[in-house]
Amino acid sequence: MKIYQDPITGYEVRKYTGGPERNAKLYFTCENFSLDDRYFFFMKNSMQKELGGGCYKADVETGELIQVTNDDFRGFATDREKNIGYTCKNNTEVFAVDLSTNEMTKIGDLPKGGQITGHLTAANTGRLACSYHMANKYYALVILDPGKEAEIVYQTDYRLGHAQICPTDENLIFYIHETEGDAFQRTWMFDVKERYVRPYYVEHPSEWITHEVWSSDGSEMALMKLDPPGFVDGSKGETHTGHIIIGDKDGRHFDVAAGSTQLLHPCLSRDRKWFCADRISYLGTQIQEGVVLIERATGKAKLIASTGTCKTGADHQHPSFNRKGDMILFSNPDENGLAQVCVIDLKQVWKDW
């Protein structure tokens, strides 16, 4: 671990990894820290087999790195309320990982011949859900209940991704139509019991909705609405290109919660009082990339960490909070554009907020 002072914001940042391999934090749509916040988890894509790839955990205070899984596993994600991780071996075998001991226990199998499109997600009942590319090339939503066989609950020829079961309601699975860009209607909600699918945020032709995430209590979702460069927020007279929208669980009510320049991936603290997001060059606008902290009550936004420019979407910053909500983990692209994991302690930011 190295500690450096951010050259633009002046805040202290801890950097835990370096190249030549890519070391990227888990996606922001799942918890990234152990239950006690002692460790965070990240994925190493090693270009040298002897170095070992897979999922690692890092001790926040000491920087010690411990391998949790190897390259045979994918889709790693942590539970919202238990000190457990979930991962797939050889695309279909599902394992639970004790995050204290790293002991792995097989808990089931996904349909043969397919692979997940994203990471596993878990409800508080223990039900797992994921989007899945099946052997017959259809896309599907799959659930796996403890002690039962996996069940295909929905099939389509649309490319599905970003599937997230509601953390407190095993009956609801959010997912998207993945176009790797704008979509006519991106966000969808699936009712497992009724086998009913409906749009979540109903889009107008001029809207670009992207990068959605459940709050930890499952009561609402945050999503990003991208605006054309130079868009003026009429209520404040400010120029924004990214608005964070909050929707209730059922998708019946939405509020614009915050806005700032070039935001992309929003994330909520567990107490739902703070947002973080990455600031990225896109839609023809170049900007100093980095991590933004936003106070939900006031909408105040502040760049707290500057970063390099990512090589691919997988190397985006994807910031997210620890469970206590006083640290943000993010990927900082190195000189080659490859993600390297960093943490910023928010207590130093709040002193001069």
Short mmCIF file of N, CA, C and O in Angstrom, two decimals, residues 140-212:
data_model
loop_
_atom_site.label_atom_id
_atom_site.label_comp_id
_atom_site.label_asym_id
_atom_site.label_seq_id
_atom_site.Cartn_x
_atom_site.Cartn_y
_atom_site.Cartn_z
N ALA A 140 -31.61 -15.08 -20.12
CA ALA A 140 -32.58 -15.50 -19.11
C ALA A 140 -32.27 -14.84 -17.78
O ALA A 140 -31.16 -14.35 -17.53
N LEU A 141 -33.29 -14.83 -16.92
CA LEU A 141 -33.12 -14.55 -15.50
C LEU A 141 -33.21 -15.88 -14.78
O LEU A 141 -34.14 -16.67 -15.03
N VAL A 142 -32.25 -16.13 -13.90
CA VAL A 142 -32.18 -17.40 -13.19
C VAL A 142 -32.15 -17.13 -11.69
O VAL A 142 -31.45 -16.21 -11.23
N ILE A 143 -32.91 -17.92 -10.93
CA ILE A 143 -32.85 -17.83 -9.48
C ILE A 143 -32.35 -19.15 -8.91
O ILE A 143 -32.52 -20.21 -9.52
N LEU A 144 -31.72 -19.06 -7.75
CA LEU A 144 -31.24 -20.24 -7.05
C LEU A 144 -31.58 -20.07 -5.58
O LEU A 144 -31.02 -19.21 -4.89
N ASP A 145 -32.54 -20.86 -5.10
CA ASP A 145 -32.93 -20.83 -3.70
C ASP A 145 -32.11 -21.85 -2.91
O ASP A 145 -31.76 -22.92 -3.45
N PRO A 146 -31.80 -21.57 -1.66
CA PRO A 146 -31.02 -22.51 -0.85
C PRO A 146 -31.65 -23.90 -0.82
O PRO A 146 -32.84 -24.05 -0.55
N GLY A 147 -30.86 -24.91 -1.16
CA GLY A 147 -31.32 -26.29 -1.11
C GLY A 147 -32.17 -26.73 -2.29
O GLY A 147 -32.66 -27.86 -2.31
N LYS A 148 -32.34 -25.86 -3.29
CA LYS A 148 -33.18 -26.20 -4.44
C LYS A 148 -32.38 -26.08 -5.73
O LYS A 148 -31.28 -25.54 -5.76
N GLU A 149 -32.95 -26.62 -6.82
CA GLU A 149 -32.32 -26.49 -8.12
C GLU A 149 -32.55 -25.10 -8.67
O GLU A 149 -33.55 -24.45 -8.38
N ALA A 150 -31.61 -24.63 -9.50
CA ALA A 150 -31.76 -23.34 -10.15
C ALA A 150 -32.99 -23.36 -11.05
O ALA A 150 -33.34 -24.40 -11.64
N GLU A 151 -33.63 -22.22 -11.16
CA GLU A 151 -34.86 -22.13 -11.95
C GLU A 151 -34.76 -20.96 -12.93
O GLU A 151 -34.43 -19.84 -12.56
N ILE A 152 -35.05 -21.26 -14.19
CA ILE A 152 -35.12 -20.22 -15.21
C ILE A 152 -36.51 -19.60 -15.12
O ILE A 152 -37.52 -20.26 -15.35
N VAL A 153 -36.58 -18.31 -14.76
CA VAL A 153 -37.89 -17.69 -14.53
C VAL A 153 -38.30 -16.76 -15.66
O VAL A 153 -39.46 -16.35 -15.73
N TYR A 154 -37.35 -16.43 -16.56
CA TYR A 154 -37.69 -15.53 -17.67
C TYR A 154 -36.69 -15.76 -18.79
O TYR A 154 -35.49 -15.95 -18.54
N GLN A 155 -37.17 -15.76 -20.05
CA GLN A 155 -36.31 -15.93 -21.21
C GLN A 155 -36.66 -14.88 -22.26
O GLN A 155 -37.82 -14.47 -22.40
N THR A 156 -35.65 -14.48 -23.03
CA THR A 156 -35.85 -13.48 -24.07
C THR A 156 -34.70 -13.55 -25.05
O THR A 156 -33.66 -14.16 -24.75
N ASP A 157 -34.88 -12.90 -26.22
CA ASP A 157 -33.75 -12.81 -27.15
C ASP A 157 -33.04 -11.46 -27.04
O ASP A 157 -32.11 -11.18 -27.77
N TYR A 158 -33.50 -10.61 -26.09
CA TYR A 158 -32.75 -9.40 -25.78
C TYR A 158 -31.53 -9.77 -24.93
O TYR A 158 -31.59 -10.68 -24.11
N ARG A 159 -30.47 -9.01 -25.10
CA ARG A 159 -29.28 -9.21 -24.27
C ARG A 159 -29.55 -8.59 -22.89
O ARG A 159 -29.78 -7.39 -22.77
N LEU A 160 -29.54 -9.42 -21.87
CA LEU A 160 -29.84 -8.97 -20.52
C LEU A 160 -28.56 -8.77 -19.71
O LEU A 160 -27.58 -9.50 -19.88
N GLY A 161 -28.58 -7.79 -18.81
CA GLY A 161 -27.43 -7.54 -17.95
C GLY A 161 -27.84 -6.78 -16.71
O GLY A 161 -29.00 -6.43 -16.51
N HIS A 162 -26.86 -6.54 -15.85
CA HIS A 162 -27.03 -5.74 -14.63
C HIS A 162 -28.18 -6.24 -13.75
O HIS A 162 -28.83 -5.46 -13.06
N ALA A 163 -28.44 -7.53 -13.78
CA ALA A 163 -29.53 -8.09 -12.97
C ALA A 163 -29.20 -7.93 -11.49
O ALA A 163 -28.10 -8.24 -11.05
N GLN A 164 -30.17 -7.44 -10.74
CA GLN A 164 -29.99 -7.21 -9.30
C GLN A 164 -31.29 -7.55 -8.58
O GLN A 164 -32.28 -6.85 -8.75
N ILE A 165 -31.28 -8.63 -7.82
CA ILE A 165 -32.46 -8.94 -7.01
C ILE A 165 -32.59 -7.90 -5.91
O ILE A 165 -31.58 -7.38 -5.40
N CYS A 166 -33.82 -7.53 -5.56
CA CYS A 166 -34.02 -6.55 -4.51
C CYS A 166 -33.45 -7.11 -3.19
O CYS A 166 -33.78 -8.24 -2.81
N PRO A 167 -32.63 -6.35 -2.49
CA PRO A 167 -32.00 -6.88 -1.27
C PRO A 167 -32.98 -7.33 -0.20
O PRO A 167 -32.65 -8.20 0.62
N THR A 168 -34.19 -6.76 -0.19
CA THR A 168 -35.16 -7.10 0.86
C THR A 168 -36.47 -7.64 0.31
O THR A 168 -37.45 -7.76 1.05
N ASP A 169 -36.49 -8.01 -0.97
CA ASP A 169 -37.70 -8.57 -1.57
C ASP A 169 -37.29 -9.55 -2.66
O ASP A 169 -37.02 -9.16 -3.79
N GLU A 170 -37.26 -10.83 -2.31
CA GLU A 170 -36.79 -11.85 -3.25
C GLU A 170 -37.69 -12.00 -4.47
O GLU A 170 -37.34 -12.69 -5.43
N ASN A 171 -38.83 -11.34 -4.47
CA ASN A 171 -39.78 -11.46 -5.58
C ASN A 171 -39.46 -10.51 -6.73
O ASN A 171 -39.99 -10.67 -7.83
N LEU A 172 -38.60 -9.52 -6.52
CA LEU A 172 -38.32 -8.51 -7.53
C LEU A 172 -36.89 -8.61 -8.04
O LEU A 172 -35.94 -8.62 -7.25
N ILE A 173 -36.74 -8.66 -9.35
CA ILE A 173 -35.42 -8.66 -9.98
C ILE A 173 -35.37 -7.52 -10.98
O ILE A 173 -36.15 -7.49 -11.94
N PHE A 174 -34.47 -6.60 -10.76
CA PHE A 174 -34.23 -5.52 -11.71
C PHE A 174 -33.22 -6.01 -12.74
O PHE A 174 -32.29 -6.73 -12.43
N TYR A 175 -33.40 -5.59 -14.02
CA TYR A 175 -32.42 -5.93 -15.05
C TYR A 175 -32.51 -4.89 -16.16
O TYR A 175 -33.40 -4.03 -16.17
N ILE A 176 -31.58 -4.97 -17.12
CA ILE A 176 -31.57 -4.02 -18.23
C ILE A 176 -31.47 -4.75 -19.56
O ILE A 176 -31.06 -5.90 -19.65
N HIS A 177 -31.87 -4.04 -20.63
CA HIS A 177 -31.53 -4.43 -21.99
C HIS A 177 -30.18 -3.80 -22.31
O HIS A 177 -30.06 -2.57 -22.38
N GLU A 178 -29.17 -4.61 -22.47
CA GLU A 178 -27.79 -4.15 -22.63
C GLU A 178 -27.49 -3.88 -24.10
O GLU A 178 -27.49 -4.78 -24.93
N THR A 179 -27.26 -2.61 -24.42
CA THR A 179 -26.89 -2.23 -25.79
C THR A 179 -25.46 -1.71 -25.85
O THR A 179 -24.98 -1.37 -26.93
N GLU A 180 -24.80 -1.60 -24.68
CA GLU A 180 -23.49 -0.97 -24.55
C GLU A 180 -23.57 0.50 -24.94
O GLU A 180 -22.59 1.11 -25.37
N GLY A 181 -24.74 1.09 -24.77
CA GLY A 181 -24.96 2.50 -25.05
C GLY A 181 -26.40 2.83 -24.69
O GLY A 181 -26.96 2.26 -23.75
N ASP A 182 -27.00 3.75 -25.43
CA ASP A 182 -28.38 4.12 -25.18
C ASP A 182 -29.31 2.98 -25.59
O ASP A 182 -28.96 2.12 -26.39
N ALA A 183 -30.50 2.97 -25.01
CA ALA A 183 -31.53 1.97 -25.34
C ALA A 183 -32.88 2.67 -25.38
O ALA A 183 -33.11 3.64 -24.66
N PHE A 184 -33.80 2.17 -26.22
CA PHE A 184 -35.14 2.74 -26.26
C PHE A 184 -35.81 2.62 -24.89
O PHE A 184 -36.45 3.53 -24.41
N GLN A 185 -35.67 1.44 -24.29
CA GLN A 185 -36.19 1.20 -22.94
C GLN A 185 -35.20 0.29 -22.24
O GLN A 185 -35.16 -0.90 -22.51
N ARG A 186 -34.39 0.86 -21.35
CA ARG A 186 -33.28 0.12 -20.75
C ARG A 186 -33.70 -0.63 -19.50
O ARG A 186 -33.31 -1.79 -19.31
N THR A 187 -34.47 -0.03 -18.61
CA THR A 187 -34.66 -0.56 -17.27
C THR A 187 -35.97 -1.34 -17.14
O THR A 187 -37.03 -0.87 -17.56
N TRP A 188 -35.89 -2.51 -16.51
CA TRP A 188 -37.03 -3.41 -16.38
C TRP A 188 -37.07 -4.02 -14.98
O TRP A 188 -36.03 -4.18 -14.33
N MET A 189 -38.26 -4.38 -14.56
CA MET A 189 -38.44 -5.06 -13.28
C MET A 189 -39.25 -6.33 -13.52
O MET A 189 -40.28 -6.31 -14.22
N PHE A 190 -38.79 -7.43 -12.93
CA PHE A 190 -39.44 -8.73 -13.12
C PHE A 190 -40.01 -9.20 -11.79
O PHE A 190 -39.31 -9.20 -10.77
N ASP A 191 -41.28 -9.59 -11.81
CA ASP A 191 -41.96 -10.15 -10.65
C ASP A 191 -41.88 -11.67 -10.72
O ASP A 191 -42.47 -12.29 -11.61
N VAL A 192 -41.12 -12.27 -9.81
CA VAL A 192 -40.87 -13.71 -9.88
C VAL A 192 -42.16 -14.49 -9.67
O VAL A 192 -42.45 -15.45 -10.41
N LYS A 193 -42.93 -14.11 -8.69
CA LYS A 193 -44.14 -14.87 -8.35
C LYS A 193 -45.17 -14.81 -9.48
O LYS A 193 -45.76 -15.82 -9.85
N GLU A 194 -45.36 -13.63 -10.05
CA GLU A 194 -46.38 -13.46 -11.09
C GLU A 194 -45.84 -13.72 -12.49
O GLU A 194 -46.63 -13.75 -13.44
N ARG A 195 -44.52 -13.89 -12.61
CA ARG A 195 -43.89 -14.06 -13.93
C ARG A 195 -44.28 -12.89 -14.84
O ARG A 195 -44.64 -13.06 -16.01
N TYR A 196 -44.15 -11.69 -14.30
CA TYR A 196 -44.61 -10.49 -14.98
C TYR A 196 -43.45 -9.52 -15.11
O TYR A 196 -42.74 -9.25 -14.14
N VAL A 197 -43.24 -8.98 -16.32
CA VAL A 197 -42.17 -8.03 -16.55
C VAL A 197 -42.77 -6.70 -16.97
O VAL A 197 -43.76 -6.65 -17.69
N ARG A 198 -42.18 -5.61 -16.49
CA ARG A 198 -42.67 -4.28 -16.83
C ARG A 198 -41.48 -3.31 -16.84
O ARG A 198 -40.45 -3.54 -16.19
N PRO A 199 -41.60 -2.21 -17.59
CA PRO A 199 -40.56 -1.18 -17.53
C PRO A 199 -40.44 -0.62 -16.12
O PRO A 199 -41.46 -0.51 -15.42
N TYR A 200 -39.24 -0.28 -15.72
CA TYR A 200 -39.05 0.37 -14.42
C TYR A 200 -39.14 1.89 -14.60
O TYR A 200 -40.16 2.49 -14.28
N TYR A 201 -38.11 2.52 -15.12
CA TYR A 201 -38.20 3.93 -15.49
C TYR A 201 -38.59 3.97 -16.96
O TYR A 201 -37.85 3.52 -17.82
N VAL A 202 -39.78 4.50 -17.27
CA VAL A 202 -40.27 4.54 -18.65
C VAL A 202 -39.61 5.71 -19.37
O VAL A 202 -39.79 6.87 -19.01
N GLU A 203 -38.84 5.39 -20.40
CA GLU A 203 -38.04 6.40 -21.07
C GLU A 203 -38.78 7.10 -22.20
O GLU A 203 -39.56 6.48 -22.93
N HIS A 204 -38.48 8.40 -22.35
CA HIS A 204 -38.88 9.16 -23.52
C HIS A 204 -37.76 9.06 -24.56
O HIS A 204 -36.61 8.78 -24.20
N PRO A 205 -38.07 9.30 -25.84
CA PRO A 205 -37.04 9.11 -26.88
C PRO A 205 -35.76 9.91 -26.67
O PRO A 205 -34.69 9.48 -27.08
N SER A 206 -35.83 11.06 -26.02
CA SER A 206 -34.65 11.91 -25.86
C SER A 206 -33.82 11.58 -24.63
O SER A 206 -32.79 12.20 -24.39
N GLU A 207 -34.26 10.62 -23.83
CA GLU A 207 -33.58 10.33 -22.57
C GLU A 207 -32.55 9.22 -22.72
O GLU A 207 -32.73 8.28 -23.50
N TRP A 208 -31.49 9.35 -21.96
CA TRP A 208 -30.45 8.32 -21.90
C TRP A 208 -30.29 7.95 -20.43
O TRP A 208 -29.73 8.71 -19.63
N ILE A 209 -30.80 6.79 -20.07
CA ILE A 209 -30.77 6.29 -18.70
C ILE A 209 -29.71 5.19 -18.60
O ILE A 209 -29.60 4.34 -19.48
N THR A 210 -28.96 5.18 -17.50
CA THR A 210 -27.89 4.19 -17.40
C THR A 210 -27.46 3.98 -15.94
O THR A 210 -27.75 4.79 -15.07
N HIS A 211 -26.82 2.86 -15.68
CA HIS A 211 -26.10 2.57 -14.44
C HIS A 211 -26.94 2.74 -13.18
O HIS A 211 -26.87 3.73 -12.47
N GLU A 212 -27.70 1.69 -12.90
CA GLU A 212 -28.68 1.70 -11.82
C GLU A 212 -28.20 0.83 -10.66
O GLU A 212 -27.46 -0.13 -10.86
#
